[in-house]
Short mmCIF file of C-alpha atoms and ligand atoms in Angstrom, two decimals:
data_model
loop_
_atom_site.label_atom_id
_atom_site.label_comp_id
_atom_site.label_asym_id
_atom_site.label_seq_id
_atom_site.Cartn_x
_atom_site.Cartn_y
_atom_site.Cartn_z
CA MET A 23 -2.08 -18.95 -45.33
CA SER A 24 -0.04 -17.23 -42.62
CA LYS A 25 -0.39 -18.92 -39.06
CA GLU A 26 -2.81 -17.22 -36.34
CA VAL A 27 -0.59 -15.29 -33.61
CA ILE A 28 -0.80 -15.78 -29.93
CA LEU A 29 0.92 -12.74 -28.31
CA THR A 30 1.51 -11.36 -24.90
CA GLY A 31 3.77 -8.73 -23.20
CA ILE A 32 5.24 -8.42 -19.62
CA ARG A 33 6.45 -4.88 -18.37
CA ALA A 34 9.97 -4.63 -16.86
CA ASN A 35 8.99 -2.38 -14.27
CA ASN A 36 10.24 -4.63 -11.60
CA ASP A 37 11.05 -8.28 -10.79
CA LEU A 38 8.34 -10.61 -12.16
CA THR A 39 5.90 -12.09 -9.63
CA ILE A 40 3.98 -15.64 -9.51
CA GLY A 41 0.85 -13.77 -10.79
CA ASN A 42 2.93 -12.67 -13.70
CA TYR A 43 4.37 -16.34 -14.11
CA PHE A 44 1.06 -18.01 -13.82
CA GLY A 45 -1.27 -15.47 -15.53
CA ALA A 46 0.65 -14.76 -18.82
CA ILE A 47 4.23 -16.42 -19.09
CA MET A 48 3.34 -20.11 -18.60
CA PRO A 49 0.04 -19.90 -20.89
CA ILE A 50 2.30 -18.43 -23.56
CA ILE A 51 5.25 -20.72 -23.10
CA ASP A 52 2.95 -23.58 -23.17
CA MET A 53 1.68 -22.62 -26.49
CA ALA A 54 5.17 -22.12 -27.71
CA VAL A 55 6.19 -25.45 -26.47
CA HIS A 56 3.18 -27.48 -27.69
CA ARG A 57 1.39 -25.31 -30.51
CA SER A 58 4.21 -23.60 -32.39
CA ASN A 59 3.57 -25.47 -35.53
CA ASP A 60 0.00 -24.19 -35.87
CA TYR A 61 0.55 -20.66 -34.50
CA GLN A 62 3.07 -17.81 -34.31
CA VAL A 63 3.99 -17.32 -30.79
CA ASN A 64 5.11 -13.89 -29.45
CA LEU A 65 6.44 -12.86 -26.26
CA PHE A 66 7.60 -9.30 -25.92
CA VAL A 67 8.88 -6.75 -23.49
CA PRO A 68 6.66 -3.78 -23.31
CA ASP A 69 9.50 -1.68 -22.26
CA MET A 70 7.83 1.67 -22.99
CA HIS A 71 4.89 0.67 -20.83
CA SER A 72 7.41 0.07 -17.99
CA PHE A 73 7.61 3.62 -16.97
CA THR A 74 3.93 4.66 -16.99
CA THR A 75 4.24 4.82 -13.50
CA PRO A 76 7.57 6.20 -12.02
CA ILE A 77 10.47 3.80 -11.92
CA ASP A 78 13.95 4.05 -11.28
CA HIS A 79 15.23 4.34 -14.73
CA SER A 80 19.01 3.46 -14.14
CA LYS A 81 17.79 0.07 -13.84
CA LEU A 82 15.57 -0.54 -16.65
CA GLN A 83 17.94 -2.19 -19.15
CA SER A 84 19.13 -4.52 -16.50
CA GLN A 85 15.66 -5.26 -15.57
CA ILE A 86 14.69 -6.16 -19.15
CA MET A 87 17.63 -8.76 -19.43
CA HIS A 88 16.36 -10.26 -16.03
CA ASN A 89 12.84 -10.69 -17.60
CA LEU A 90 14.17 -12.16 -20.67
CA ARG A 91 16.25 -14.57 -18.69
CA LYS A 92 13.33 -15.72 -16.42
CA PHE A 93 11.01 -16.25 -19.58
CA THR A 94 14.07 -18.62 -20.99
CA ALA A 95 14.43 -20.34 -17.63
CA ALA A 96 10.72 -20.98 -17.49
CA GLY A 97 10.99 -22.67 -20.59
CA LEU A 98 10.62 -20.37 -23.66
CA PRO A 99 12.15 -22.27 -26.45
CA LEU A 100 14.44 -19.81 -28.43
CA ASP A 101 15.19 -22.29 -31.31
CA ILE A 102 11.60 -22.38 -32.62
CA THR A 103 11.41 -20.11 -35.83
CA ASP A 104 7.83 -19.17 -34.94
CA VAL A 105 8.41 -18.12 -31.54
CA HIS A 106 9.66 -14.43 -30.96
CA ILE A 107 10.82 -12.54 -28.23
CA TYR A 108 11.32 -8.79 -28.71
CA ARG A 109 11.49 -5.36 -27.19
CA GLN A 110 8.52 -2.91 -27.91
CA SER A 111 10.89 0.31 -28.17
CA HIS A 112 12.88 -1.48 -30.73
CA ILE A 113 10.28 -1.70 -33.13
CA SER A 114 8.96 2.23 -33.75
CA ALA A 115 5.82 1.16 -35.21
CA HIS A 116 4.42 0.55 -31.89
CA SER A 117 4.57 4.04 -31.14
CA GLU A 118 3.60 5.64 -34.54
CA LEU A 119 0.35 3.47 -34.69
CA THR A 120 -0.45 4.77 -31.25
CA TRP A 121 -0.48 8.21 -32.06
CA ILE A 122 -2.83 7.41 -35.00
CA LEU A 123 -5.10 5.25 -32.78
CA ASP A 124 -4.92 8.07 -30.17
CA CYS A 125 -6.94 10.14 -32.58
CA PHE A 126 -9.90 7.80 -32.82
CA THR A 127 -9.90 7.08 -29.07
CA GLY A 128 -12.19 8.97 -26.57
CA VAL A 129 -11.00 10.61 -23.48
CA GLY A 130 -14.47 9.16 -21.86
CA GLU A 131 -13.31 5.76 -22.85
CA MET A 132 -9.96 6.20 -21.35
CA ASN A 133 -11.39 7.89 -18.32
CA ARG A 134 -13.49 4.45 -17.69
CA MET A 135 -10.18 2.12 -17.50
CA THR A 136 -10.25 0.67 -14.09
CA GLN A 137 -6.69 0.06 -14.06
CA PHE A 138 -6.09 3.89 -14.96
CA LYS A 139 -8.26 4.91 -12.10
CA ASP A 140 -6.81 2.55 -9.66
CA LYS A 141 -3.24 3.42 -10.54
CA ALA A 142 -3.89 7.08 -10.61
CA SER A 143 -5.64 7.15 -7.29
CA LYS A 144 -2.23 5.95 -5.51
CA LEU A 145 -0.28 8.99 -7.31
CA SER A 146 -0.36 12.59 -6.56
CA ASP A 147 -1.97 14.43 -9.36
CA ASP A 148 1.18 15.69 -10.93
CA ARG A 149 2.68 12.15 -11.09
CA VAL A 150 -0.40 10.77 -13.06
CA SER A 151 1.39 10.77 -16.56
CA VAL A 152 -0.60 11.08 -20.12
CA GLY A 153 1.12 8.11 -20.65
CA LEU A 154 -0.58 6.23 -17.97
CA PHE A 155 -4.02 7.30 -19.32
CA ASN A 156 -2.81 6.61 -22.71
CA TYR A 157 -1.47 2.97 -21.70
CA PRO A 158 -4.23 0.99 -23.24
CA VAL A 159 -3.88 2.62 -26.58
CA LEU A 160 -0.26 1.47 -26.77
CA MET A 161 -1.14 -1.82 -25.64
CA ALA A 162 -3.85 -1.89 -28.42
CA SER A 163 -0.89 -0.91 -30.78
CA ASP A 164 1.12 -3.85 -29.58
CA ILE A 165 -1.70 -6.37 -30.38
CA LEU A 166 -3.09 -5.17 -33.52
CA LEU A 167 0.20 -4.60 -35.31
CA TYR A 168 0.85 -8.49 -35.32
CA GLY A 169 -2.98 -9.15 -36.13
CA ALA A 170 -2.92 -11.28 -33.01
CA SER A 171 -6.04 -13.50 -32.30
CA TYR A 172 -5.06 -14.67 -28.77
CA VAL A 173 -3.57 -12.63 -25.99
CA PRO A 174 -3.06 -14.66 -22.63
CA VAL A 175 -3.35 -12.00 -19.85
CA GLY A 176 -4.50 -11.85 -16.18
CA GLU A 177 -7.73 -10.86 -15.19
CA ASP A 178 -6.77 -7.27 -14.66
CA GLN A 179 -6.18 -6.94 -18.41
CA THR A 180 -9.49 -7.91 -19.53
CA GLN A 181 -10.85 -4.46 -20.10
CA HIS A 182 -7.82 -3.38 -21.84
CA LEU A 183 -8.35 -6.45 -24.35
CA GLU A 184 -12.02 -5.24 -24.78
CA PHE A 185 -10.75 -1.96 -25.69
CA THR A 186 -8.39 -3.41 -28.26
CA ARG A 187 -11.38 -5.32 -29.81
CA ASP A 188 -13.44 -1.85 -29.80
CA ILE A 189 -10.76 0.19 -31.53
CA ALA A 190 -9.88 -2.45 -34.24
CA GLU A 191 -13.56 -2.81 -34.92
CA ARG A 192 -13.82 0.99 -35.26
CA MET A 193 -11.23 1.45 -37.64
CA ASN A 194 -12.28 -1.45 -39.49
CA ILE A 195 -15.93 0.01 -40.17
CA ARG A 196 -14.44 3.58 -40.74
CA PHE A 197 -11.57 2.59 -43.01
CA GLY A 198 -12.28 -1.23 -44.37
CA GLU A 199 -10.35 -4.22 -43.03
CA LEU A 200 -7.36 -2.98 -41.48
CA PHE A 201 -7.05 -4.99 -38.35
CA THR A 202 -7.50 -8.66 -37.47
CA VAL A 203 -9.90 -8.23 -34.41
CA PRO A 204 -8.54 -10.29 -31.28
CA LYS A 205 -10.96 -12.88 -30.44
CA PRO A 206 -13.75 -12.20 -27.72
CA VAL A 207 -12.24 -12.57 -24.28
CA LYS A 208 -14.57 -15.55 -23.52
CA GLU A 209 -13.40 -17.41 -26.64
CA GLN A 210 -9.53 -16.58 -25.33
CA HIS A 211 -10.38 -18.12 -21.84
CA GLU A 212 -11.64 -21.14 -23.65
CA PHE A 213 -8.75 -21.44 -25.94
CA PHE A 214 -6.33 -21.27 -22.89
CA GLY A 215 -8.50 -23.84 -21.26
CA ASN A 216 -9.78 -21.57 -18.27
CA ASP A 217 -13.21 -20.29 -17.48
CA GLN A 218 -11.83 -16.83 -16.39
CA GLY A 219 -8.58 -14.83 -16.51
CA LEU A 220 -6.34 -15.58 -13.33
CA ARG A 221 -6.22 -13.26 -10.59
CA ILE A 222 -3.54 -14.09 -7.87
CA LYS A 223 -4.26 -12.16 -4.71
CA ASP A 224 -1.78 -10.24 -2.44
CA LEU A 225 -0.82 -12.56 0.35
CA MET A 226 -1.21 -9.73 2.98
CA ASP A 227 -4.22 -8.25 1.60
CA PRO A 228 -6.44 -10.88 -0.34
CA ASN A 229 -8.64 -8.31 -1.48
CA LYS A 230 -6.37 -6.92 -4.05
CA LYS A 231 -4.31 -8.49 -6.65
CA MET A 232 -0.44 -9.23 -6.11
CA SER A 233 1.42 -6.81 -8.09
CA LYS A 234 4.76 -6.23 -8.87
CA SER A 235 4.34 -2.36 -8.72
CA ASP A 236 3.18 -2.21 -5.12
CA ASP A 237 4.99 -0.32 -2.33
CA SER A 238 5.03 -3.01 -0.04
CA ASP A 239 6.19 -6.38 -1.03
CA LYS A 240 5.29 -8.16 2.02
CA GLY A 241 2.39 -9.99 0.10
CA VAL A 242 4.18 -10.52 -3.15
CA ILE A 243 6.27 -13.51 -4.11
CA PHE A 244 8.77 -12.58 -6.71
CA LEU A 245 10.42 -14.96 -8.92
CA GLY A 246 13.70 -13.72 -7.62
CA ASP A 247 12.81 -14.08 -4.14
CA SER A 248 15.06 -16.29 -2.08
CA PRO A 249 13.04 -19.68 -1.32
CA ASP A 250 13.17 -19.07 2.39
CA GLU A 251 12.07 -15.38 2.10
CA ALA A 252 9.07 -16.47 0.04
CA ALA A 253 8.09 -19.14 2.58
CA LYS A 254 8.06 -16.56 5.28
CA LYS A 255 5.72 -14.55 3.10
CA VAL A 256 3.54 -17.53 2.85
CA MET A 257 3.41 -18.36 6.32
CA GLY A 258 2.33 -14.75 7.15
CA ALA A 259 -0.61 -14.62 4.80
CA THR A 260 -3.44 -13.03 5.89
CA THR A 261 -6.48 -15.53 6.41
CA ASP A 262 -9.64 -15.27 8.55
CA SER A 263 -11.20 -16.28 11.88
CA LEU A 264 -13.76 -18.79 10.36
CA GLY A 265 -11.65 -21.83 11.20
CA SER A 266 -12.58 -24.20 8.25
CA ILE A 267 -11.00 -24.42 4.98
CA ARG A 268 -13.28 -23.62 1.95
CA TYR A 269 -12.63 -22.48 -1.60
CA ASP A 270 -14.76 -19.28 -1.07
CA TRP A 271 -13.52 -15.98 -2.79
CA ASN A 272 -16.30 -14.07 -1.20
CA ASN A 273 -16.17 -15.11 2.67
CA GLN A 274 -12.69 -16.39 2.61
CA PRO A 275 -10.35 -14.65 0.00
CA GLY A 276 -7.08 -15.58 1.72
CA ILE A 277 -7.48 -19.05 2.17
CA THR A 278 -8.99 -19.55 -1.40
CA ASN A 279 -5.81 -17.55 -2.76
CA LEU A 280 -3.62 -20.07 -0.99
CA LEU A 281 -5.79 -23.02 -2.31
CA GLN A 282 -5.18 -21.47 -5.83
CA ILE A 283 -1.72 -20.93 -5.60
CA LEU A 284 -1.32 -24.53 -4.09
CA ALA A 285 -3.17 -25.82 -7.37
CA LEU A 286 -0.82 -23.76 -9.81
CA LEU A 287 2.26 -24.60 -8.20
CA THR A 288 1.64 -28.09 -7.84
CA HIS A 289 0.01 -28.63 -11.50
CA ARG A 290 -3.24 -30.08 -9.97
CA SER A 291 -6.62 -29.03 -10.88
CA GLN A 292 -8.36 -26.82 -8.35
CA ALA A 293 -11.05 -29.18 -7.83
CA GLU A 294 -8.46 -31.79 -6.80
CA VAL A 295 -6.78 -29.54 -4.31
CA ASN A 296 -10.15 -28.19 -2.81
CA ASN A 297 -11.21 -32.01 -2.16
CA GLU A 298 -7.92 -32.74 -0.27
CA TRP A 299 -8.21 -29.21 1.93
CA GLU A 300 -12.07 -28.36 2.36
CA GLY A 301 -13.45 -28.96 5.58
CA LYS A 302 -9.90 -29.34 7.52
CA GLU A 303 -9.38 -26.97 10.12
CA ARG A 304 -5.62 -26.23 10.57
CA TYR A 305 -4.62 -23.06 8.43
CA GLY A 306 -1.18 -23.65 9.35
CA ASP A 307 -1.08 -26.93 7.76
CA LEU A 308 -2.23 -25.38 4.41
CA LYS A 309 0.26 -22.68 4.65
CA SER A 310 2.97 -25.07 5.29
CA ALA A 311 1.85 -26.98 2.13
CA VAL A 312 1.84 -23.87 0.18
CA ALA A 313 5.18 -22.66 1.51
CA GLU A 314 6.84 -26.01 0.48
CA ALA A 315 5.40 -25.86 -2.78
CA THR A 316 6.70 -22.26 -3.23
CA THR A 317 10.10 -23.46 -2.16
CA ARG A 318 10.38 -26.21 -4.41
CA PHE A 319 9.11 -24.04 -7.36
CA LEU A 320 11.64 -21.29 -6.84
CA ASN A 321 14.57 -23.76 -6.24
CA ASP A 322 13.70 -25.34 -9.47
CA LEU A 323 13.42 -21.99 -11.46
CA GLN A 324 16.30 -20.34 -9.87
CA ALA A 325 18.53 -23.48 -10.86
CA LYS A 326 17.52 -23.03 -14.51
CA LEU A 327 17.98 -19.55 -14.43
CA ALA A 328 21.69 -20.08 -13.67
CA GLN A 329 22.10 -22.16 -16.90
CA VAL A 330 20.47 -19.53 -19.11
CA ASP A 331 22.76 -18.30 -21.99
CA ASP A 332 22.49 -14.60 -22.50
CA ASN A 333 24.07 -14.80 -25.90
CA ALA A 334 21.28 -17.20 -27.10
CA ILE A 335 18.91 -14.50 -25.85
CA LEU A 336 20.57 -11.80 -27.48
CA ALA A 337 20.70 -13.43 -30.66
CA LYS A 338 16.99 -14.55 -30.74
CA LEU A 339 16.28 -10.78 -29.97
CA GLU A 340 18.17 -9.50 -33.04
CA SER A 341 16.54 -12.00 -35.26
CA SER A 342 13.02 -11.57 -34.12
CA GLN A 343 13.23 -7.96 -34.06
CA ALA A 344 14.19 -7.97 -37.62
CA ALA A 345 10.98 -9.99 -38.43
CA MET A 346 8.81 -8.27 -36.16
CA ARG A 347 9.83 -4.58 -37.73
CA ASP A 348 8.86 -6.16 -41.22
CA ILE A 349 5.17 -7.47 -40.02
CA ALA A 350 4.75 -4.35 -38.01
CA GLY A 351 5.84 -1.98 -40.82
CA GLN A 352 3.28 -3.61 -43.16
CA THR A 353 0.36 -2.99 -40.88
CA LEU A 354 1.41 0.46 -40.07
CA LEU A 355 1.58 1.12 -43.85
CA LYS A 356 -1.71 -0.04 -44.30
CA VAL A 357 -3.08 2.10 -41.62
CA GLN A 358 -0.90 5.37 -42.82
CA LYS A 359 -2.48 4.70 -46.28
CA ALA A 360 -5.97 4.61 -44.85
CA VAL A 361 -5.72 7.55 -42.81
CA GLY A 362 -4.30 9.71 -45.87
CA LEU A 363 -0.68 9.78 -44.54
CA ARG A 364 0.75 7.84 -47.21
P1 TYM B 23 2.21 -6.43 -16.50
O1 TYM B 23 3.60 -6.61 -16.37
O2 TYM B 23 1.60 -5.59 -15.49
O3 TYM B 23 1.69 -7.83 -16.40
C1 TYM B 23 2.04 -8.94 -17.37
C2 TYM B 23 0.91 -9.95 -17.08
O4 TYM B 23 0.81 -10.62 -15.70
C3 TYM B 23 -0.60 -10.64 -15.54
N1 TYM B 23 -0.71 -10.45 -13.88
C4 TYM B 23 -1.40 -11.41 -13.17
N2 TYM B 23 -2.15 -12.58 -13.49
C5 TYM B 23 -2.84 -12.99 -12.35
N3 TYM B 23 -2.61 -12.71 -11.26
C6 TYM B 23 -1.94 -11.49 -10.88
N4 TYM B 23 -1.73 -11.14 -9.68
C7 TYM B 23 -1.15 -10.93 -12.02
N5 TYM B 23 -0.57 -9.64 -12.01
C8 TYM B 23 -0.21 -9.60 -13.14
C9 TYM B 23 -1.00 -9.48 -16.24
O5 TYM B 23 -2.60 -9.70 -16.24
C10 TYM B 23 -0.49 -9.48 -17.36
O6 TYM B 23 -0.96 -10.37 -18.28
N6 TYM B 23 -0.64 -4.49 -19.80
C11 TYM B 23 0.17 -5.64 -19.89
C12 TYM B 23 1.50 -5.48 -20.51
C13 TYM B 23 1.22 -5.49 -21.88
C14 TYM B 23 0.51 -6.06 -22.96
C15 TYM B 23 0.57 -5.80 -24.24
C16 TYM B 23 -0.03 -7.55 -22.54
C17 TYM B 23 1.75 -4.26 -22.77
N7 TYM B 23 1.23 -4.53 -24.12
C18 TYM B 23 0.16 -6.34 -25.25
C19 TYM B 23 -0.42 -8.22 -23.78
C20 TYM B 23 -0.56 -7.59 -24.91
C21 TYM B 23 0.45 -5.84 -18.26
O7 TYM B 23 -0.40 -5.74 -17.75
O8 TYM B 23 1.78 -6.16 -17.93
#
């Protein structure tokens, strides 16, 4: 029997953030390192998703390579056969399946996607692309082509995962067993050992998520930030005037975000970090602890980045892409036959 598939993608629209790192990169690398005997693990760059909102296209190629280097520096093993890295645009089945699924997707369904509404509201009407609207369908194709059961993503992608399950079930009911339906989101969280999807908040505005595509980067820690620069961002984080540290997303989102980041950076449980800090009054001490942990984390990652071998990445891309073209092509053919194209 073939192995179950764990799969995720990270766009290359900008440098990666600690949100991407802890929300998606680390969970999948952890699986690649510890569970590739039992699972096939796919980490890919959805390069065609990278310009659903406007970017500087002259930088896309180098950004893709930067991201692949970061995956490697973060510990992605390139020498394991069942671990794959690839670029979406190099496997044409992603676009082809998207068109077919588009024709079974309702406009109303896409209109309800909160990420679309959120991103569209920040752009003038003539810059809101059909690609942004259609983003979840391409994402569903990315997942369904490989029959993925588990998809580690941050909390902001939950609705897109639910849509992927919906369209897979809809197609299966209509045409017979075409797709593996990804596991329900709750089961996915259990599989990755969480009670919910992760959402690291912006340091300046802790009511919104830390995002690599924001205009202002003052509240965003990028993996390529100099450790000093990142520490300054932490020290400037927005908190509150309550004067007592408590893990409480509703009333103290800034402080709670710092506690969350500290737990992630120091590999401790949230409960342990909360125990150490709750009830203390000096916000500056908490910020210093987070700044120090951030500095250590970035120094370590950036030292590893300097050691990465580009040739090893390029060789792995070639072999993974050849293998993935095969798998994706088989799924696509099944769908093409089902809808009467073949
Ligand atoms: P992207 O590049 O916008 O985000 C990559 C991953 O990082 C997670 N993430 C966060 N997690 C926690 N806190 C944050 N502040 C934070 N910011 C980002 C995102 O949830 C995501 O998991 N649509 C995907 C890309 C994609 C994809 C796929 C993923 C395309 N096709 C198929 C899985 C399967 C995205 O959001 O990329």
